[in-house]
Coordinates of C-alpha atoms in Angstrom, one line a residue:
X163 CA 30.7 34.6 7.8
X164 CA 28.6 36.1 4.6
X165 CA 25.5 34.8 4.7
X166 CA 25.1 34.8 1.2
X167 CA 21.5 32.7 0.4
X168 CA 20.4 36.6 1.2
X169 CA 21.2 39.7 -1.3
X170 CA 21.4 39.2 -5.5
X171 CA 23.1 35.8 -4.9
X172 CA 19.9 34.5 -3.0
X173 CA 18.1 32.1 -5.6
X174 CA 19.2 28.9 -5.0
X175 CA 20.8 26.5 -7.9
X176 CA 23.6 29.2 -9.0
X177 CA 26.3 29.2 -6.5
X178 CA 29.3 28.0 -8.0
X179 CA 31.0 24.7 -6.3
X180 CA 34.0 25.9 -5.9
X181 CA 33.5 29.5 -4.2
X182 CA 31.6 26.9 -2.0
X183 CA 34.1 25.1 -1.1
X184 CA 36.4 28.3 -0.6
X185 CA 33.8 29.8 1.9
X186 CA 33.8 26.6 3.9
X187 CA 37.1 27.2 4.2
X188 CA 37.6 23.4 5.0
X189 CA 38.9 21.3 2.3
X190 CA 37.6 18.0 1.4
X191 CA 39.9 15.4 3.1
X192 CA 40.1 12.0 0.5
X193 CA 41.2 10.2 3.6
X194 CA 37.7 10.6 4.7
X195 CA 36.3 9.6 1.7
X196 CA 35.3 13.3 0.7
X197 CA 35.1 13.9 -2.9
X198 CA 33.6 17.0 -3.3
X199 CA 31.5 17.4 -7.2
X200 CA 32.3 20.4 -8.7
X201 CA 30.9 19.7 -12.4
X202 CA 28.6 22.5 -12.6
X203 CA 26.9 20.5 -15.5
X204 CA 26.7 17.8 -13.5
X205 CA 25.6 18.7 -10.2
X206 CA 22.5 21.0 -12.8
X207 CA 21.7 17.4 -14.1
X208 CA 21.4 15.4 -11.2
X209 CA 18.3 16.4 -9.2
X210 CA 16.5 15.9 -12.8
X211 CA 17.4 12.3 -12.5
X212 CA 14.5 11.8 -10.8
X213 CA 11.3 10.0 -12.0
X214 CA 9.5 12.8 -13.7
X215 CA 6.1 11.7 -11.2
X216 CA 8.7 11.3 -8.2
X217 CA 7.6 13.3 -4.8
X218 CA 9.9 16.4 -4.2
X219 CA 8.3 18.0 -1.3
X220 CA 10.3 16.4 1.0
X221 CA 14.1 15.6 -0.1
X222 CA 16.7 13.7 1.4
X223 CA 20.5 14.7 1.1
X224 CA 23.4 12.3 2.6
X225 CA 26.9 14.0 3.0
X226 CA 25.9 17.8 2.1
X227 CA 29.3 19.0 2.2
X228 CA 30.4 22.1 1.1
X229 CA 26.6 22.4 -0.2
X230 CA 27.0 22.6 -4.5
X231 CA 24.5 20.0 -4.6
X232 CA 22.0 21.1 -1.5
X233 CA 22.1 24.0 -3.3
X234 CA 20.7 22.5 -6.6
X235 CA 17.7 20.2 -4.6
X236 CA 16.9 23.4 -2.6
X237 CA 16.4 24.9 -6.2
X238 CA 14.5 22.2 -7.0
X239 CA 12.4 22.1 -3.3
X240 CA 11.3 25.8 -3.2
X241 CA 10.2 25.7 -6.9
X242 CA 8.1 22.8 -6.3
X243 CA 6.9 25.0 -3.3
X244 CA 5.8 27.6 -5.4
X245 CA 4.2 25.2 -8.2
X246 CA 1.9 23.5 -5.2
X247 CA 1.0 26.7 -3.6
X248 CA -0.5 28.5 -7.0
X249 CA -2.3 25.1 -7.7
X250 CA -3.4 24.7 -3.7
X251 CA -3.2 27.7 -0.6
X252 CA -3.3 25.1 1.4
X253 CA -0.5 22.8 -0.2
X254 CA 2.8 22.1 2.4
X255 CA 6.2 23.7 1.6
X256 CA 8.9 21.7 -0.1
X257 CA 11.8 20.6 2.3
X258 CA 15.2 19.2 2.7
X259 CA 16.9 17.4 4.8
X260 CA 20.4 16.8 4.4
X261 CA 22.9 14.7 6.7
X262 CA 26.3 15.5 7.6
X263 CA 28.7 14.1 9.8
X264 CA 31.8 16.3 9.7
X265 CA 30.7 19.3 12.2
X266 CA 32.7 21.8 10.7
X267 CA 30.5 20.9 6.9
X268 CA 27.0 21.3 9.5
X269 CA 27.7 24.9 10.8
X270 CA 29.1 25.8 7.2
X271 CA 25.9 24.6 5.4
X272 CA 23.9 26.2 8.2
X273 CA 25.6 29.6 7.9
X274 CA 25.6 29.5 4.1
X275 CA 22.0 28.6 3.5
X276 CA 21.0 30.8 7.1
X277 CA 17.7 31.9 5.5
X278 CA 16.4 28.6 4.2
X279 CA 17.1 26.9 7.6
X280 CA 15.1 29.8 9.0
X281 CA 12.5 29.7 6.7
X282 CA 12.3 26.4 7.4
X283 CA 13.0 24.9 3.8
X284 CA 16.3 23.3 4.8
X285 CA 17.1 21.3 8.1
X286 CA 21.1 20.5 8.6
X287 CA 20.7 16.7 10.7
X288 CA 25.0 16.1 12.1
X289 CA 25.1 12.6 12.3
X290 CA 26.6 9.5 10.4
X291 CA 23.9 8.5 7.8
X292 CA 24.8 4.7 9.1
X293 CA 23.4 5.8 12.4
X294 CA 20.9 8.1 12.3
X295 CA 17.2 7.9 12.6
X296 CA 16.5 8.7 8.9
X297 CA 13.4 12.1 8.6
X298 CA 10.2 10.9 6.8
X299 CA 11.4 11.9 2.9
X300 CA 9.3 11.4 -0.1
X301 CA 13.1 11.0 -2.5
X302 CA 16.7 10.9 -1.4
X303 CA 19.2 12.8 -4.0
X304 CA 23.3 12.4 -2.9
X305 CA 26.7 12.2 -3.9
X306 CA 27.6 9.2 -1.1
X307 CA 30.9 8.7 0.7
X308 CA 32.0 5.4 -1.6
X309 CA 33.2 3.9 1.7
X310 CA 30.1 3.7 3.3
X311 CA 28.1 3.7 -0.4
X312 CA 27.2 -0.1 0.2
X313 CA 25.6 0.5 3.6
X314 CA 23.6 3.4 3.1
X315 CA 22.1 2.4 -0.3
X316 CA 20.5 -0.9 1.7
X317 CA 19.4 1.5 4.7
X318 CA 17.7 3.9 1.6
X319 CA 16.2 1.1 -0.4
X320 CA 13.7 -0.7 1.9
X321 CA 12.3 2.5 2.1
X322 CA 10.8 2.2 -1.3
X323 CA 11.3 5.9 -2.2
X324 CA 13.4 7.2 -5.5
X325 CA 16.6 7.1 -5.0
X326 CA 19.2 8.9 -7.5
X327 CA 22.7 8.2 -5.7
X328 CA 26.8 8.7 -7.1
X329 CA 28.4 5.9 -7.0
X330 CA 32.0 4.5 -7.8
X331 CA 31.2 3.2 -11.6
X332 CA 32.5 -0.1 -10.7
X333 CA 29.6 -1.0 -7.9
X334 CA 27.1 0.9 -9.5
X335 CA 27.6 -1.5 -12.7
X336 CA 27.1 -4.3 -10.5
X337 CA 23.9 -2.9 -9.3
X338 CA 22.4 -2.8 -13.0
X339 CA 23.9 -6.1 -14.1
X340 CA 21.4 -9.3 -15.4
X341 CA 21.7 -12.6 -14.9
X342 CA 24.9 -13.9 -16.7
X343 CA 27.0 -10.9 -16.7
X344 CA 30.5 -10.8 -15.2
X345 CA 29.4 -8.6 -13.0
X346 CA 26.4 -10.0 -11.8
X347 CA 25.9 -10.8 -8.1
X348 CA 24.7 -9.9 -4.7
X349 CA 24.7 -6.3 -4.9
X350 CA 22.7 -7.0 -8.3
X351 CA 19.7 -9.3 -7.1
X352 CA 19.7 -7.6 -3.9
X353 CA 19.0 -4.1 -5.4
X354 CA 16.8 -5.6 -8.2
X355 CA 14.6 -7.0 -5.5
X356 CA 13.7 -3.5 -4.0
X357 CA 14.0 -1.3 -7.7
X358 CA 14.5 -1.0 -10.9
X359 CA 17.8 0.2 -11.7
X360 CA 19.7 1.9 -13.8
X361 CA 22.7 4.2 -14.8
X362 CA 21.7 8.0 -15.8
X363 CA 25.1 9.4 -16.2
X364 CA 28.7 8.4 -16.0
X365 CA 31.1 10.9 -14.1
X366 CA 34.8 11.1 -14.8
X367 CA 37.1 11.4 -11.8
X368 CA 38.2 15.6 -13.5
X369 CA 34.6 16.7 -12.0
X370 CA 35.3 15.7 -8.4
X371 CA 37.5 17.8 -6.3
X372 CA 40.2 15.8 -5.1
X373 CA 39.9 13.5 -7.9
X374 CA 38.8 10.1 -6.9
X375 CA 41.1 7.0 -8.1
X376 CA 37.9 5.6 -9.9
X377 CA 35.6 6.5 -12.3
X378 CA 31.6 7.3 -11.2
X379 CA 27.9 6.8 -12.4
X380 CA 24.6 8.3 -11.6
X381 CA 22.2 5.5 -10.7
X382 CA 18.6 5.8 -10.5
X383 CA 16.4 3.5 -8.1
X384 CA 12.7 3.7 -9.3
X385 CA 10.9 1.6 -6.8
X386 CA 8.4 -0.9 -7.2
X387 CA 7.6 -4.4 -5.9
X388 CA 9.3 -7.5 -7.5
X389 CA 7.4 -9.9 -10.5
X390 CA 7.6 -12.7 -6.9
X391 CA 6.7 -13.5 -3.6
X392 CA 8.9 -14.0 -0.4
X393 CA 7.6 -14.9 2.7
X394 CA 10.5 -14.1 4.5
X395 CA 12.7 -10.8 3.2
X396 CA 15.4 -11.4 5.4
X397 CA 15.5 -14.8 4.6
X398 CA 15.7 -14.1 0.8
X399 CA 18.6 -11.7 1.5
X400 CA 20.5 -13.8 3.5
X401 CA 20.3 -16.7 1.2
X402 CA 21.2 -15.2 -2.0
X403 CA 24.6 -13.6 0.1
X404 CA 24.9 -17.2 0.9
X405 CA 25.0 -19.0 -2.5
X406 CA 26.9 -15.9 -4.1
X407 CA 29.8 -16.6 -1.5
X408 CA 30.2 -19.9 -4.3
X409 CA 29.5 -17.9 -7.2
X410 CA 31.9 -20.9 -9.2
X411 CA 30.3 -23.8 -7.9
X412 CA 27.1 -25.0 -8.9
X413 CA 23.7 -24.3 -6.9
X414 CA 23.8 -28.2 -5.5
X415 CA 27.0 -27.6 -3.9
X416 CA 26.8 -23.5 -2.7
X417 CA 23.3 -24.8 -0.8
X418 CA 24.9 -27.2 0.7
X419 CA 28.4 -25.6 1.5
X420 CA 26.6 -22.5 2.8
X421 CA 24.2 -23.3 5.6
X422 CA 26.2 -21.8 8.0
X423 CA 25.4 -18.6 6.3
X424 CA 21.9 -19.2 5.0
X425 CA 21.1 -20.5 8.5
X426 CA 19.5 -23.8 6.8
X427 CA 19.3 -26.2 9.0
X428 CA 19.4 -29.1 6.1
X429 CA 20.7 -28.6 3.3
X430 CA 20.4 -31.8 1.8
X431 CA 16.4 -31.3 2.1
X432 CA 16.7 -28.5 -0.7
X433 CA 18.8 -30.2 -2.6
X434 CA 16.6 -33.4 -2.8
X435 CA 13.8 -30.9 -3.5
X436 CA 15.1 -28.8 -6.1
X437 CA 15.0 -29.7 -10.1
X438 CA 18.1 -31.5 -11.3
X439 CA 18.6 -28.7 -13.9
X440 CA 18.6 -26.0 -12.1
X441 CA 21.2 -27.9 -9.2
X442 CA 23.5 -28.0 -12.1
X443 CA 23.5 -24.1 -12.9
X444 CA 25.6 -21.8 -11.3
X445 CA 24.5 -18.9 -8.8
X446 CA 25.2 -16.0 -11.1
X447 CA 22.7 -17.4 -14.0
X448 CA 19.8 -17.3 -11.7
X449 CA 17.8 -14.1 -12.1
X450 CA 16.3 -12.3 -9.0
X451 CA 12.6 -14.4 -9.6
X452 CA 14.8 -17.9 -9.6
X453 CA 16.7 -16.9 -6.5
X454 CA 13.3 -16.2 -4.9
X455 CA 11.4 -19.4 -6.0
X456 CA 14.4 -21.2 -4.7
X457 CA 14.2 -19.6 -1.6
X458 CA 11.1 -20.2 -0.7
X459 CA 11.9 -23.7 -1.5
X460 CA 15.2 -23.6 0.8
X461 CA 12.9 -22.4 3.3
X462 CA 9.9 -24.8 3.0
X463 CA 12.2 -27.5 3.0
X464 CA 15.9 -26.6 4.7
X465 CA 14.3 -25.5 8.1
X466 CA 15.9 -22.5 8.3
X467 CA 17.2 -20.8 11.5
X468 CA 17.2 -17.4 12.4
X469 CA 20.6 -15.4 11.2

């Protein structure tokens, strides 16, 4: 195969997605959740999604693929190489690492990109991102398999590192939404607690090849610790998974028809504990800094168990 990250084609951020995909010579299979992006626009905008004092020298891909989009944050790595080394001799070289479970994508991307793997820029890791020891990475940039989307995003997070991620539009509204909006909930308070979050870009299904069913959105995750205090993180988590499974019913009843979830061992305690008006609200009006406080209550007083 042509190596072709060597000759006039060499400078990385210009190879077109779809003679990508065509020199892979493996097509993305939707049946296992591959979606490859091959917006040109798109994939030039997303690695400036990041926080403009973010980290680059070390990035993080998930699901390289054909490599359209490794292409772009090697781009972005090697430039930021060159920017460090004529401020500092001294300064380390950018890198990516990128994560790929289909083995016929790893020696593609490793062919492909030959010189930057040997250069040492770019190291191809084959492996599920769900199982993986994850590389020491200062920002992760990727277009995620949506099946997984959920479980890798809470693998990323607790990291604390910027995260700019594609997800299905649907979830990553959920993400962004406040207290009080439809689609307020787990997923929301949950990311809220680690980032904030927000949509850079929506993506119609035309830029994916094969089009998705769904629509998608860029979100950006800019770290940063919460306004509140939990003593216990996994606690918290669990316990605002709990109360959302009775999203309808008020926060009286979802504490106490939910300790088998929460883990507390009485209920009742919180409830006798807790102020009458917010027993009387329901679980999707509490903002992330309610659930918390009434957390730390559920575990002062409920005697939790561990999950």
């Amino acid at each position: 195969m042509t190596d072709s990250s060597t000759g006039e084609d060499a400078a990385y951020g210009r190879r077109d997605p779809d003679a990508l995909a065509r020199r892979a010579g493996t097509r993305a299979d939707p049946d296992r959740d591959q979606h490859f992006l091959v917006d040109d626009r798109v994939l030039d905008r997303i690695p400036g999604y990041l926080p403009d004092d973010a980290d680059r020298s070390h990035l993080l891909e998930i699901g390289g693929g054909a490599g359209a989009l490794t292409d772009r944050l090697l781009a972005t790595v090697t430039a930021e190489s060159t920017a460090d080394t004529a401020a500092d001799a001294a300064a380390e070289p950018g890198r990516l690492t990128v994560i790929e479970r289909d083995g016929a994508f790893v020696e593609f991307l490793r062919s492909e990109f030959a010189a930057a793997v040997a250069d040492g820029p770019l190291e191809v890791v084959e492996g599920d991102a769900l199982d993986v020891d994850l590389p020491p990475f200062s920002a992760c940039v990727a277009n995620l398999p949506y099946g997984v989307s959920s479980e890798v995003a809470f693998r990323l997070l607790p990291e604390k590192r910027p995260l700019v991620l594609m997800f299905q539009a649907e979830f990553a509204e959920r993400m962004v939404a406040s207290a009080g909006e439809s689609e307020y909930g787990r997923l929301s308070v949950s990311a809220q607690h680690y980032a904030d979050v927000e949509i850079v870009e929506r993506v119609p299904k035309e830029a994916f090849d094969p089009q998705p069913a769904v629509e998608s959105a860029v979100v950006r995750c800019t770290p940063r610790d919460p306004d509140y205090t939990v003593g216990d993180e996994a606690f918290f988590l669990r316990f605002v998974k709990a109360l959302f499974t009775q999203r309808r019913k008020t926060v009286r009843n979802a504490v106490r028809n939910t300790a088998h979830i929460s883990g507390l061992d009485d209920p009742e305690a919180v409830v006798d504990a807790a102020e009458e008006e917010l027993l009387g609200s329901r679980p999707g009006t509490l903002d992330p800094a309610a659930f918390a406080a009434l957390a730390e209550l559920a575990r002062e007083r409920g005697s939790p168990t561990e999950a």
